[in-house]
């Protein structure tokens, strides 16, 4: 039985990061062929095709991440861990959204006009239902789910495989999986710690039958790692990763607005500080340039010193004569 494995790269990466921990070592150098061989459990089956769908990280936004990803992709090819790497696109956009905080269940609660920041209209009346809008940078990966679906259905319809394994928890794959299950047994793998998407569920007897569902654990990623190095490619050491994290500094050149907004929340306490950038930009940027590795925002805006007492000049005793 020929098995094809179709992997959503970003779904796999963020699932592994959530399970293993972003700052922990031993999970990024994933051996996709070793992982696929473990998952293929049909009797007499062998993995004949692995399609890895991803998108290249922008080097302008994240140069170190782009370099690390490039090394890993080359290592996959050198190790013969994939048959094909299909690329989507990675786009950066600026979007607007209402400012919100998370409640106990992680759901958004919109930030309304209230003390200490109160919005008033032209007649100096409070606007209680005002909503604060913020602009934020959003980086999105495009095309991986479509590429997974396209390669899955092409291989099934062309009879290039006898069974399929799909590693993704993207609900957009609902229809391709339904069609594939009518023709070949399909294993659906959730790579994250979240629940399986409802649209990806089914029964083992759908279509031709023989389907199954499973979930990856941290040990699955940690057990299946590529040799290091593989040929001339080696993963970045943990020391280098720590140095990269420490080297991150605050960059105030990206702020184009006249007002810099910092919003902090604590249990039962919410505070909003507004700083006029024009008034304090020189002080902030000079502090950041003098100590780039430890530049921090000031705790509060600078305040005026205590005014000096004005004393009337008194004549000396000799002058009073």
XYZ file of C-alpha atoms in Angstrom:
321
model
C 0.000 0.000 0.000
C 1.483 3.310 -1.148
C 0.959 6.129 1.339
C 1.162 9.843 0.549
C 1.742 12.322 3.386
C 0.621 15.946 3.026
C 1.846 18.470 5.599
C 0.766 22.035 6.323
C 4.143 23.446 7.372
C 2.949 26.434 9.399
C 0.285 24.344 11.128
C 2.964 21.823 12.055
C 5.421 24.471 13.276
C 2.994 26.369 15.491
C 1.564 23.111 16.798
C 5.044 21.930 17.783
C 5.862 25.289 19.367
C 2.706 25.197 21.434
C 3.365 21.635 22.629
C 7.118 21.846 23.217
C 7.552 25.498 24.199
C 8.953 28.300 22.074
C 12.140 28.780 24.066
C 12.903 25.100 24.623
C 15.426 23.176 22.500
C 15.070 19.843 20.726
C 11.985 20.161 18.512
C 12.636 22.517 15.567
C 14.782 20.128 13.480
C 11.828 17.823 12.684
C 12.498 14.670 10.639
C 9.372 14.564 8.505
C 10.068 11.126 7.015
C 10.657 9.569 10.414
C 7.449 11.141 11.703
C 5.511 9.951 8.639
C 6.787 6.384 8.997
C 5.568 6.331 12.602
C 2.104 7.556 11.598
C 1.592 5.116 8.689
C 0.003 2.195 10.551
C -1.964 0.404 7.792
C -0.863 -3.167 7.353
C 1.755 -3.623 4.631
C 2.014 0.114 3.869
C 5.042 2.220 2.984
C 5.422 5.978 2.689
C 6.207 6.745 -0.953
C 5.462 10.475 -1.145
C 5.797 13.372 1.308
C 4.611 16.847 0.264
C 5.580 19.702 2.589
C 3.575 22.896 1.996
C 4.987 26.089 3.462
C 5.890 29.699 2.643
C 9.162 31.528 2.971
C 9.417 33.981 5.848
C 10.105 37.568 4.864
C 13.772 38.393 5.332
C 12.915 42.071 5.710
C 10.642 41.468 8.704
C 12.535 38.590 10.308
C 16.038 38.087 8.876
C 17.182 35.541 11.470
C 13.979 33.510 11.125
C 14.264 33.545 7.338
C 17.865 32.304 7.526
C 16.968 29.505 9.957
C 14.031 28.429 7.807
C 16.205 28.374 4.686
C 18.732 26.080 6.380
C 15.989 23.739 7.569
C 14.379 23.481 4.129
C 17.747 22.680 2.563
C 18.388 20.101 5.272
C 15.048 18.399 4.491
C 16.062 18.020 0.854
C 19.586 16.854 1.751
C 18.167 14.213 4.111
C 15.611 13.047 1.515
C 12.924 13.738 4.128
C 10.485 15.130 1.540
C 9.600 14.422 -2.063
C 8.384 17.957 -2.756
C 8.326 21.341 -1.038
C 5.418 23.412 -2.332
C 5.621 27.132 -1.586
C 2.797 29.517 -0.878
C 3.259 33.196 -0.049
C 3.965 35.190 3.086
C 2.466 38.686 3.175
C 2.657 41.560 5.648
C -0.237 43.958 6.004
C -1.381 46.763 8.273
C -4.853 46.205 9.687
C -7.147 48.097 12.015
C -9.042 46.535 14.877
C -10.797 47.622 18.080
C -8.623 47.591 21.195
C -9.599 44.733 23.485
C -8.478 42.679 26.468
C -9.063 38.989 27.097
C -11.558 37.697 29.615
C -11.098 34.574 31.749
C -11.842 32.333 28.754
C -9.649 34.263 26.322
C -12.525 35.972 24.547
C -12.091 39.641 23.539
C -13.639 42.391 25.646
C -13.680 45.744 23.868
C -12.012 48.645 25.653
C -14.592 51.407 26.130
C -14.326 55.047 27.024
C -13.843 55.267 30.791
C -11.510 56.726 33.341
C -8.614 57.410 33.179
C -9.119 57.914 29.416
C -12.515 59.438 28.738
C -13.723 60.464 25.278
C -15.897 63.558 25.072
C -17.822 65.147 22.232
C -17.698 68.753 21.042
C -20.027 69.815 23.854
C -17.813 68.247 26.513
C -20.193 65.355 27.165
C -18.772 61.858 27.775
C -19.120 59.369 24.894
C -19.587 56.119 26.797
C -19.817 53.802 23.793
C -16.628 55.066 22.098
C -14.239 52.358 20.873
C -10.474 52.768 20.553
C -9.188 51.684 17.131
C -5.561 50.589 16.725
C -3.449 49.845 13.667
C -1.260 46.756 13.867
C 1.119 44.841 11.634
C -0.191 41.423 10.627
C 1.891 38.803 8.861
C -0.095 36.091 7.144
C 0.822 32.876 5.393
C -1.181 32.245 2.228
C -1.606 29.158 0.100
C -0.467 26.238 2.261
C -3.977 24.877 2.850
C -4.802 25.175 -0.858
C -1.564 23.425 -1.822
C -2.233 20.580 0.633
C -5.723 20.100 -0.817
C -4.530 20.286 -4.430
C -1.718 17.733 -4.052
C -3.913 15.392 -2.002
C -6.703 15.310 -4.582
C -4.345 15.138 -7.573
C -2.530 12.116 -6.175
C -5.790 10.410 -5.188
C -7.528 10.993 -8.530
C -4.451 9.947 -10.506
C -4.173 6.760 -8.419
C -0.609 7.626 -7.386
C -1.341 6.593 -3.782
C -3.443 3.965 -2.027
C -3.815 5.833 1.278
C -3.197 9.344 2.558
C -2.105 11.067 5.761
C -2.902 14.764 6.224
C -1.074 16.655 8.994
C -3.116 19.797 9.639
C -5.880 21.136 11.835
C -7.162 23.628 9.266
C -10.931 23.431 8.901
C -10.640 24.703 5.312
C -9.628 21.144 4.335
C -13.102 19.771 5.099
C -14.278 19.240 1.501
C -10.970 17.840 0.119
C -10.868 15.308 2.974
C -14.482 14.267 2.375
C -13.736 13.612 -1.295
C -10.485 11.794 -0.551
C -12.194 9.484 1.993
C -14.591 8.326 -0.726
C -11.642 6.858 -2.649
C -8.797 5.942 -0.261
C -8.268 5.466 3.494
C -7.227 8.765 5.093
C -5.455 9.422 8.378
C -5.998 12.904 9.829
C -3.330 14.179 12.244
C -3.825 17.152 14.555
C -0.341 18.632 15.162
C -1.413 21.056 17.909
C -2.570 20.917 21.524
C -6.003 22.303 20.616
C -9.019 20.139 19.871
C -9.462 18.695 16.398
C -11.378 21.090 14.135
C -14.993 19.983 13.944
C -15.050 20.167 10.142
C -12.270 17.556 9.932
C -14.160 14.932 11.926
C -15.824 11.885 10.409
C -16.308 8.166 10.980
C -13.914 5.306 10.159
C -16.489 3.772 7.789
C -16.993 6.844 5.578
C -16.449 6.127 1.881
C -14.054 3.201 1.434
C -13.435 3.011 5.189
C -10.196 2.472 7.051
C -9.887 6.089 8.225
C -8.381 7.187 11.538
C -7.660 10.322 13.545
C -4.792 11.012 15.931
C -2.995 13.815 17.710
C 0.712 14.583 18.038
C 2.458 15.061 21.364
C 5.667 16.827 22.350
C 7.519 13.498 22.434
C 6.643 12.875 18.762
C 8.529 16.004 17.741
C 11.446 15.465 20.107
C 11.925 11.835 19.073
C 12.009 12.481 15.336
C 14.864 14.905 14.721
C 17.166 15.147 11.712
C 20.848 14.342 12.235
C 22.814 17.444 13.157
C 24.578 18.310 10.973
C 23.065 16.826 7.836
C 25.631 17.282 5.078
C 26.767 20.892 5.252
C 23.621 22.098 7.024
C 23.357 22.410 10.806
C 20.758 23.928 13.084
C 21.545 27.041 15.092
C 22.882 26.275 18.551
C 20.897 27.265 21.587
C 23.596 29.783 22.474
C 23.067 31.569 19.177
C 19.302 31.546 19.723
C 19.699 33.093 23.169
C 22.006 35.778 21.769
C 19.412 36.582 19.107
C 16.723 37.029 21.730
C 18.942 39.245 23.871
C 19.901 41.385 20.869
C 16.305 42.418 20.211
C 15.892 46.111 20.989
C 13.102 48.580 20.860
C 12.879 50.339 17.514
C 11.099 53.669 17.736
C 11.709 54.542 14.086
C 8.672 52.466 13.073
C 6.239 54.767 14.914
C 4.782 57.266 12.460
C 2.045 58.661 14.687
C 2.414 61.689 16.914
C 1.129 59.766 19.923
C 2.762 56.655 21.331
C 0.216 54.521 23.168
C 1.245 51.973 25.763
C -1.535 49.860 27.259
C -0.861 47.639 30.265
C -3.221 45.445 32.242
C -2.940 43.699 35.595
C -5.519 41.795 37.630
C -8.255 44.275 38.575
C -6.102 47.140 37.321
C -6.024 48.716 33.882
C -3.950 51.719 33.016
C -3.465 53.655 29.828
C -0.534 56.020 29.377
C -0.289 58.481 26.533
C 3.044 60.063 25.668
C 3.463 62.812 23.152
C 6.171 61.562 20.847
C 7.169 65.049 19.732
C 7.874 66.084 23.304
C 9.857 63.004 24.367
C 11.226 61.395 21.197
C 14.691 62.854 21.684
C 14.989 61.492 25.214
C 13.645 58.045 24.328
C 15.760 57.542 21.220
C 18.913 58.737 22.925
C 18.331 56.266 25.743
C 17.730 53.468 23.253
C 20.892 54.283 21.291
C 23.103 54.511 24.356
C 21.991 51.104 25.730
C 20.381 49.166 22.876
C 20.311 45.787 24.625
C 18.521 47.122 27.714
C 16.442 49.983 26.336
C 13.132 50.186 28.158
C 10.223 52.544 28.064
C 10.113 54.890 31.059
C 7.652 53.955 33.768
C 5.842 57.266 33.446
C 6.162 60.496 31.505
C 8.797 62.882 32.831
C 7.385 65.398 35.282
C 8.526 68.836 36.214
C 10.724 69.213 39.217
C 9.452 70.820 42.372
C 9.240 74.585 41.835
C 11.793 76.564 43.740
C 10.658 78.904 46.474
C 11.163 82.482 45.600
C 12.842 84.399 48.454
C 12.963 88.169 48.654
C 16.465 89.495 48.972
C 17.262 90.828 52.420
C 19.751 93.547 53.230
C 22.730 92.630 55.386
C 22.901 94.080 58.984
C 25.790 96.347 57.988
C 23.821 97.704 55.086
C 20.833 98.371 57.275
C 23.077 100.588 59.390
